GROMACS .gro file of C-alpha atoms in nm:
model
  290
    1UNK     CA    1   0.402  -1.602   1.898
    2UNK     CA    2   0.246  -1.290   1.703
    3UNK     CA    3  -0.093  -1.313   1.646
    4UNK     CA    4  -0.107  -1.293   1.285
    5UNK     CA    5   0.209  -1.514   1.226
    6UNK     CA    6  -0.002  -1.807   1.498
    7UNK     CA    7  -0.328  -1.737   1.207
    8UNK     CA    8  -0.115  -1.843   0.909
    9UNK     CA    9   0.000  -2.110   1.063
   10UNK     CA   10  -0.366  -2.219   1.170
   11UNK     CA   11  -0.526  -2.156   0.819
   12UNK     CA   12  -0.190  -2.340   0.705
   13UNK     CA   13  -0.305  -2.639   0.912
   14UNK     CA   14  -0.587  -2.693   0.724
   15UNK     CA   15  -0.425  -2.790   0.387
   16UNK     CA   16  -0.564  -2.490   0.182
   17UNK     CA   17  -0.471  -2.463  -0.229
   18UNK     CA   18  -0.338  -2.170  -0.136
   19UNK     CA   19  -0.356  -1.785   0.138
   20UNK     CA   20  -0.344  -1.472   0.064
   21UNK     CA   21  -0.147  -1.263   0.318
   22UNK     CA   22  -0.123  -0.901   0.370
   23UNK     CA   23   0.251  -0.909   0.442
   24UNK     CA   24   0.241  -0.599   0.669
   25UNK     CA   25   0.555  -0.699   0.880
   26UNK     CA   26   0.892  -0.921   0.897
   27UNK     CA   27   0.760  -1.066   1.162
   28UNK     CA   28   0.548  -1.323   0.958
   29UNK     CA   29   0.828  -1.440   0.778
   30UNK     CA   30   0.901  -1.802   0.978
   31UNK     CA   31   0.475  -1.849   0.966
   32UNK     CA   32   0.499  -1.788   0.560
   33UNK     CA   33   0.852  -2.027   0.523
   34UNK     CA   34   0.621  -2.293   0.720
   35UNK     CA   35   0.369  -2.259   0.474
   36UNK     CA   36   0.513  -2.266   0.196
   37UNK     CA   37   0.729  -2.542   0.351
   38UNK     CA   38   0.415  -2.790   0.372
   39UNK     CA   39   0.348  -2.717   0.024
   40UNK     CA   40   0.115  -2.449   0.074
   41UNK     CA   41   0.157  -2.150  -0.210
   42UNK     CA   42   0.148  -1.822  -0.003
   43UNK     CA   43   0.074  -1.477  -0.204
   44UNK     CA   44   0.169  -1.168  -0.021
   45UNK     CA   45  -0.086  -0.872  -0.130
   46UNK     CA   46  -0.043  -0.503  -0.048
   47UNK     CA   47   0.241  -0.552   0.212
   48UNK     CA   48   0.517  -0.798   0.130
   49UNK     CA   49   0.766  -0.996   0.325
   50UNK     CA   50   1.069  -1.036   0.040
   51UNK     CA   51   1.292  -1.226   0.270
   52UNK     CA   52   1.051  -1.507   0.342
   53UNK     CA   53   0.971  -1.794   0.031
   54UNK     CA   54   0.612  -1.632  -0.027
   55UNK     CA   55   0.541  -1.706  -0.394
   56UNK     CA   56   0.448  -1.372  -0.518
   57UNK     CA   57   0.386  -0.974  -0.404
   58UNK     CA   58   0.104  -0.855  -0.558
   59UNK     CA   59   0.100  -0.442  -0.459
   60UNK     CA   60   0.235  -0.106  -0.440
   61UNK     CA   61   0.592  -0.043  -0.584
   62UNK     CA   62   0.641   0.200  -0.276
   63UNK     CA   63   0.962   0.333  -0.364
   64UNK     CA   64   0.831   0.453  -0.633
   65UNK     CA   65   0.528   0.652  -0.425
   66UNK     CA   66   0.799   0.830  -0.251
   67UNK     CA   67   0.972   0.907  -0.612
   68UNK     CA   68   0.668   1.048  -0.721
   69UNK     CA   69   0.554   1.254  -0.420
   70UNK     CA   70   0.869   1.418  -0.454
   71UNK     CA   71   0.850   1.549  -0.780
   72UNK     CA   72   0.513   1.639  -0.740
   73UNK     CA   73   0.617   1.838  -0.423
   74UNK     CA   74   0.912   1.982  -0.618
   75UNK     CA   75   0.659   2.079  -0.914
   76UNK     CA   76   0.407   2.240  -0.671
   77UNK     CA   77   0.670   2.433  -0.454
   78UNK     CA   78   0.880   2.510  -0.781
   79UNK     CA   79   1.202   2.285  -0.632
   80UNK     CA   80   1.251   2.540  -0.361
   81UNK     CA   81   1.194   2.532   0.015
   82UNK     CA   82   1.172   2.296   0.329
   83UNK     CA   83   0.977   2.048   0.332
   84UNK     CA   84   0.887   1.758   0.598
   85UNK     CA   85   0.726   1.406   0.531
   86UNK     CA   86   0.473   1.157   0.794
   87UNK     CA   87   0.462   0.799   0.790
   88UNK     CA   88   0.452   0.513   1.009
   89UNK     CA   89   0.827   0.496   1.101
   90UNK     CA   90   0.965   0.089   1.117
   91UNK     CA   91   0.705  -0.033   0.884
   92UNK     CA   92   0.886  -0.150   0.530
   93UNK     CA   93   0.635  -0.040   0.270
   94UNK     CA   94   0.676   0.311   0.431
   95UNK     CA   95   1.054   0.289   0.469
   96UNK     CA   96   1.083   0.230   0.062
   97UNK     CA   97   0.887   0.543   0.080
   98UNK     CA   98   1.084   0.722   0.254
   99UNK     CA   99   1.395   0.681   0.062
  100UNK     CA  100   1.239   0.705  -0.260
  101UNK     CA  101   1.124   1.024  -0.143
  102UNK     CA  102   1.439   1.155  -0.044
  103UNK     CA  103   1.610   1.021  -0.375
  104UNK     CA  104   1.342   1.208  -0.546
  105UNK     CA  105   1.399   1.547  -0.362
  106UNK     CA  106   1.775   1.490  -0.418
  107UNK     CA  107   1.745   1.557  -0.803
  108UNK     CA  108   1.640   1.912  -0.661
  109UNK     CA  109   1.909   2.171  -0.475
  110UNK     CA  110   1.682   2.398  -0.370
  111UNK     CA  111   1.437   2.185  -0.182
  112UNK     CA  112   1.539   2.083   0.177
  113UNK     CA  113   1.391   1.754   0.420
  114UNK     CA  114   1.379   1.874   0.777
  115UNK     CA  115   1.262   1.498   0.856
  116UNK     CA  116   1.041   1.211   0.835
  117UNK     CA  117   0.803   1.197   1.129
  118UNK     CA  118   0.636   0.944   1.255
  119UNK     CA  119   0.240   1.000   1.259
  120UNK     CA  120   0.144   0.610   1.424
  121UNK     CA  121  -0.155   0.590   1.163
  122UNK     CA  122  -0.324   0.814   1.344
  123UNK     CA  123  -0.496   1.106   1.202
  124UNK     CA  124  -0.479   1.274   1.502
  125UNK     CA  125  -0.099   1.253   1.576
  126UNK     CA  126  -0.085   1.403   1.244
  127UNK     CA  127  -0.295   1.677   1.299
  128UNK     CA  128  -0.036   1.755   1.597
  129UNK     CA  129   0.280   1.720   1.395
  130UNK     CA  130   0.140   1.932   1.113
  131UNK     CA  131   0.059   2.215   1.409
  132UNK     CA  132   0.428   2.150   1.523
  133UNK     CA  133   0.594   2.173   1.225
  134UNK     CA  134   0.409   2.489   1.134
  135UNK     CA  135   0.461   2.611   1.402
  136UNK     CA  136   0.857   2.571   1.416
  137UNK     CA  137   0.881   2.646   1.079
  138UNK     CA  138   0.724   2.935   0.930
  139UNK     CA  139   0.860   2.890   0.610
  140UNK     CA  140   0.745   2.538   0.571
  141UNK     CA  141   0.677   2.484   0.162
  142UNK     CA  142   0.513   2.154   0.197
  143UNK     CA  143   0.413   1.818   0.394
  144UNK     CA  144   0.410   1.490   0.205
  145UNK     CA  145   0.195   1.199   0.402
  146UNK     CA  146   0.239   0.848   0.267
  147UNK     CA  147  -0.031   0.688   0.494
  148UNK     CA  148  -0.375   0.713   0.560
  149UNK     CA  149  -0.337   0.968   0.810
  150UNK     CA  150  -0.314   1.237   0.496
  151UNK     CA  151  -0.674   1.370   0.624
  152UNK     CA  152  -0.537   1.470   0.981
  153UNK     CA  153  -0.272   1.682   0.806
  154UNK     CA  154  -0.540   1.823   0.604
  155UNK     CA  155  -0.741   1.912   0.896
  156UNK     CA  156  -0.453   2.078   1.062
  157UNK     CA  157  -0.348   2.290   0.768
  158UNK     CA  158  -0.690   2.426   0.688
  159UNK     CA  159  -0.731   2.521   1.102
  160UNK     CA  160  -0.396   2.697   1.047
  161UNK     CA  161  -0.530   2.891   0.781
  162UNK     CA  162  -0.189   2.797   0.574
  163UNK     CA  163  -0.412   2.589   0.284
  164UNK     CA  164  -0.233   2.662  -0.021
  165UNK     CA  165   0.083   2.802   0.151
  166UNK     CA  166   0.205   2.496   0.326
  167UNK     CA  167   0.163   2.275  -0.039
  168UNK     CA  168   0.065   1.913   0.104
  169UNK     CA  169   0.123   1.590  -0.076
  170UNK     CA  170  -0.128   1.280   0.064
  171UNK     CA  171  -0.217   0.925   0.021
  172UNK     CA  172  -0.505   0.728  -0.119
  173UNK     CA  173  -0.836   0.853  -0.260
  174UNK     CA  174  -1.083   0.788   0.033
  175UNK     CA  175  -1.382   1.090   0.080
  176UNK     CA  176  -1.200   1.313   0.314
  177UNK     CA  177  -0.847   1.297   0.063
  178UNK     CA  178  -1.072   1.373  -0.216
  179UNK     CA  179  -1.298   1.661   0.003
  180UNK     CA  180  -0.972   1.824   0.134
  181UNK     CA  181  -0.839   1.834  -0.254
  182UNK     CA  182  -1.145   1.990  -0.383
  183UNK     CA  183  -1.110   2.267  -0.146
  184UNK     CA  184  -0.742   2.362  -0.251
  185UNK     CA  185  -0.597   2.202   0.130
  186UNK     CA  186  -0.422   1.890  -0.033
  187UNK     CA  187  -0.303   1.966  -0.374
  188UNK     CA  188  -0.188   1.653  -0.457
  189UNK     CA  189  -0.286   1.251  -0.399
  190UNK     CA  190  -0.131   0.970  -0.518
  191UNK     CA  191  -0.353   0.679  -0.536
  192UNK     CA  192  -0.344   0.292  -0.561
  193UNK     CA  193  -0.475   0.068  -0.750
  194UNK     CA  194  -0.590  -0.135  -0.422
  195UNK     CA  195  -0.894  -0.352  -0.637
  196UNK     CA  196  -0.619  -0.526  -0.834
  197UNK     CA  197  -0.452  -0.691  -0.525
  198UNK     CA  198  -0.705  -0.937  -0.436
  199UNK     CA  199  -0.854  -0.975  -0.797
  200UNK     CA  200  -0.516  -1.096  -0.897
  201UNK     CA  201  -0.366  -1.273  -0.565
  202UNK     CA  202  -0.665  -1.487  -0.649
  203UNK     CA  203  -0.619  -1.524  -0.972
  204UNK     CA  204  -0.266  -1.655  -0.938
  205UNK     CA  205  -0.366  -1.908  -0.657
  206UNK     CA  206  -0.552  -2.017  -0.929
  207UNK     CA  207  -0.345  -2.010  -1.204
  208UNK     CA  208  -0.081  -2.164  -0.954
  209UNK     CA  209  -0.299  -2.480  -0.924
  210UNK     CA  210  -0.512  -2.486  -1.276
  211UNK     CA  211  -0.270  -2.282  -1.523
  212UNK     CA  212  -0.214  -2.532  -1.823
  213UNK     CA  213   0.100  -2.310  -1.875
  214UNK     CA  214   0.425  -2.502  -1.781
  215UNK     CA  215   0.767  -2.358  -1.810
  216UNK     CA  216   0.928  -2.675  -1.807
  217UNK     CA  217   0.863  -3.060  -1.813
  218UNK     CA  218   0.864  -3.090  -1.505
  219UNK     CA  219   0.773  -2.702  -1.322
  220UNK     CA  220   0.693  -2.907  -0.963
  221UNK     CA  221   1.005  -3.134  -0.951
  222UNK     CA  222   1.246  -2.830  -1.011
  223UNK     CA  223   1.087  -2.581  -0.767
  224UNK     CA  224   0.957  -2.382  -1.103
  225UNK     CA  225   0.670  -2.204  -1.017
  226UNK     CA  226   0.439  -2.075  -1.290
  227UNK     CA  227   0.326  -1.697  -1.166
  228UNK     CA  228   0.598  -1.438  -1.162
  229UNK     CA  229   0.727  -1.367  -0.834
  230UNK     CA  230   0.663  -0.985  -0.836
  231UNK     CA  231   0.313  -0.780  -0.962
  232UNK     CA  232   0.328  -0.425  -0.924
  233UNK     CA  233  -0.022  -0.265  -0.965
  234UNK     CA  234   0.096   0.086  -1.045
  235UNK     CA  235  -0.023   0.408  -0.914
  236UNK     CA  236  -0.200   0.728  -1.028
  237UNK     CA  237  -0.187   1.084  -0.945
  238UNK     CA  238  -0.503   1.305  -0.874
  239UNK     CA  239  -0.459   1.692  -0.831
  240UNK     CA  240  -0.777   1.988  -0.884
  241UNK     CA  241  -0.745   1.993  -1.233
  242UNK     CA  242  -0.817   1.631  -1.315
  243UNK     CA  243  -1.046   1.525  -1.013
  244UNK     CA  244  -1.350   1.590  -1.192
  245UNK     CA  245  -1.238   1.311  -1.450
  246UNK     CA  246  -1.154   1.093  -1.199
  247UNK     CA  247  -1.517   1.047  -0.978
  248UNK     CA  248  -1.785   0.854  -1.020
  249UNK     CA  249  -1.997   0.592  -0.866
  250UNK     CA  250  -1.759   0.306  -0.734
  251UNK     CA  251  -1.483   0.512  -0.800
  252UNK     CA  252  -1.328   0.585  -0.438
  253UNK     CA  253  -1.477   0.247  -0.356
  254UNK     CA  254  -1.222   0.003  -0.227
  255UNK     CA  255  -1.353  -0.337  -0.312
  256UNK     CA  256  -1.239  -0.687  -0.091
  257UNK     CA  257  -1.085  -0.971  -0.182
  258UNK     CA  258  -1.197  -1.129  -0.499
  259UNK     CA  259  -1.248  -1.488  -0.551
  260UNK     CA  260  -1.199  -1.731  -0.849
  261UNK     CA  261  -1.466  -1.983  -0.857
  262UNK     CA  262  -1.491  -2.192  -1.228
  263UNK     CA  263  -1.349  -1.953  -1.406
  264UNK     CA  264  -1.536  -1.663  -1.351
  265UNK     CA  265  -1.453  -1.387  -1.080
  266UNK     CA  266  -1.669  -1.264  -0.794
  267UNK     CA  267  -1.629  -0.996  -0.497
  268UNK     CA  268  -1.662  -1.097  -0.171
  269UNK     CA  269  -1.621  -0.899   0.224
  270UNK     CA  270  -1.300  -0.852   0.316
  271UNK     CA  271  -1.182  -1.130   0.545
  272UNK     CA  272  -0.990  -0.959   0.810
  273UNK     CA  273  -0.845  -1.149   1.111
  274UNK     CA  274  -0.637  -1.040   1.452
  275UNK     CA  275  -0.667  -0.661   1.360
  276UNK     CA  276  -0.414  -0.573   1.054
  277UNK     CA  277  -0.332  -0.886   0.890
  278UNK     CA  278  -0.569  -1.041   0.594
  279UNK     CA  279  -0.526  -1.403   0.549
  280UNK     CA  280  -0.757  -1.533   0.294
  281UNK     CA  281  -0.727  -1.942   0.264
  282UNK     CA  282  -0.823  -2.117  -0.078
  283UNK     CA  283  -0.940  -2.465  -0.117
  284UNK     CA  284  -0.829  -2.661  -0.457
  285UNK     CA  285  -1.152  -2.572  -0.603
  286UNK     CA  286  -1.027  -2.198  -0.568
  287UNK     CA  287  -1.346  -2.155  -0.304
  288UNK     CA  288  -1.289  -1.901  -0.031
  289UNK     CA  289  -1.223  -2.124   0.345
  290UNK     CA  290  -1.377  -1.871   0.593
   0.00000   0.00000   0.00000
């Protein structure tokens, strides 16, 4: 059994209120079903798992990243020209990308995808696609990166010496996205709202289990749940021109999982387990279980 799908079903064990899982693969599917199952509420955050019975996805809308790399690319290379886009190929966050992106570049005749590579989430791999593609296409326009690899095409493009000729679209706003923009390599990044996910995944395994709200007379008896079954926490788009607006202390600061503890709402570490996968179990008190 997967790691991370054997963890659920361990923190499941225990009888929790409630877990947060980052639903990074299919794979966790039958672990979340035998969750929810024994009447434990899961709530996928950042990475969902829409064919399993999770309660709620709290995250990204990622299609509509892709949509809106796409025009940006189109408005920076003025809808004309080839351009090529990195992600982690298989994963389903980055597949939604993918064909939001090329639904995006479709409203746009001039602008041509030579392909969607796949860069592993490694900055390094890239860094050697970005040297490739230059390489075999001279008259590259652009790159768009919807992982967290964005600073490895960065890297690549301002060894090149093609920083402001190869246009380059990236993801998230972590120092080196934000250093890279600054100095005209990365024109464009398209952030998440990543502090919302765990503030509110708390919040609605609390709601879930203290909410006086009831949709019906009888919400538990007729499998009505009282959370909606689908959060999307938006995005935002920084460029050169609005970046100054955008820092400050905290800013770029990507806070861990929050917890709801008598009403009031407090950060707490990140509770990461088996490498990729957070599972974060609540008692009925809404305390954290670590």
């Amino acid at each position: 059994m997967d790691a991370h799908a054997r963890t659920i079903e361990e923190v499941a064990a225990r009888k929790p209120a409630g877990i947060l899982v980052h639903g990074f693969s299919p794979a966790l599917k039958g672990a979340i079903d035998k969750a929810m199952d024994a009447g434990v509420p899961v709530v996928c955050v950042d990475g969902d798992v829409p064919d399993s019975k999770r309660m709620s996805f709290i995250g990204t809308d990622w299609y509509q990243v892709g949509v809106v790399h796409a025009h940006e690319m189109a408005r920076l290379t003025g809808g004309k020209g080839k351009v090529a886009a990195m992600m982690v190929i298989g994963i389903d966050i980055y597949e939604y990308c993918a064909q939001g992106y090329k639904d995006g570049l479709a409203n746009y005749p001039g602008m041509e995808l030579i392909g969607v590579f796949n860069d592993e989430t490694d900055p390094a791999v890239a860094a050697r696609l970005t040297n490739e593609l230059v390489s075999a296409h001279p008259d590259l326009a652009g790159i768009s990166n919807f992982d967290a690899t964005t600073p490895g095409v960065g890297a690549a493009i301002k060894e090149l010496g093609v920083a402001g000729k190869v246009k380059v679209t990236g993801m998230n706003v972590d120092p080196p996205q934000i250093k890279y923009l600054e100095e005209g390599v990365i024109q464009v990044l398209v952030g998440q709202k990543r502090a919302l996910f765990g503030y509110y995944g708390a919040k609605m395994l609390y709601d879930y289990n203290h909410s006086p709200v009831n949709i019906t007379p009888n919400d538990a008896g007729v499998g009505v749940t009282n959370i909606p079954p689908r959060v999307d926490t938006g995005i935002f788009v920084i460029t050169p021109e609005n970046v100054k607006a955008f820092k400050g202390e905290g800013l770029f600061h990507e806070t861990g999982i929050t917890s709801i503890k008598d009403g009031t709402v407090a950060s707490v570490p990140e509770k990461t387990v088996t490498g990729d996968s957070t599972i974060i179990p609540f008692d009925k008190a809404s305390h954290l279980l670590f």
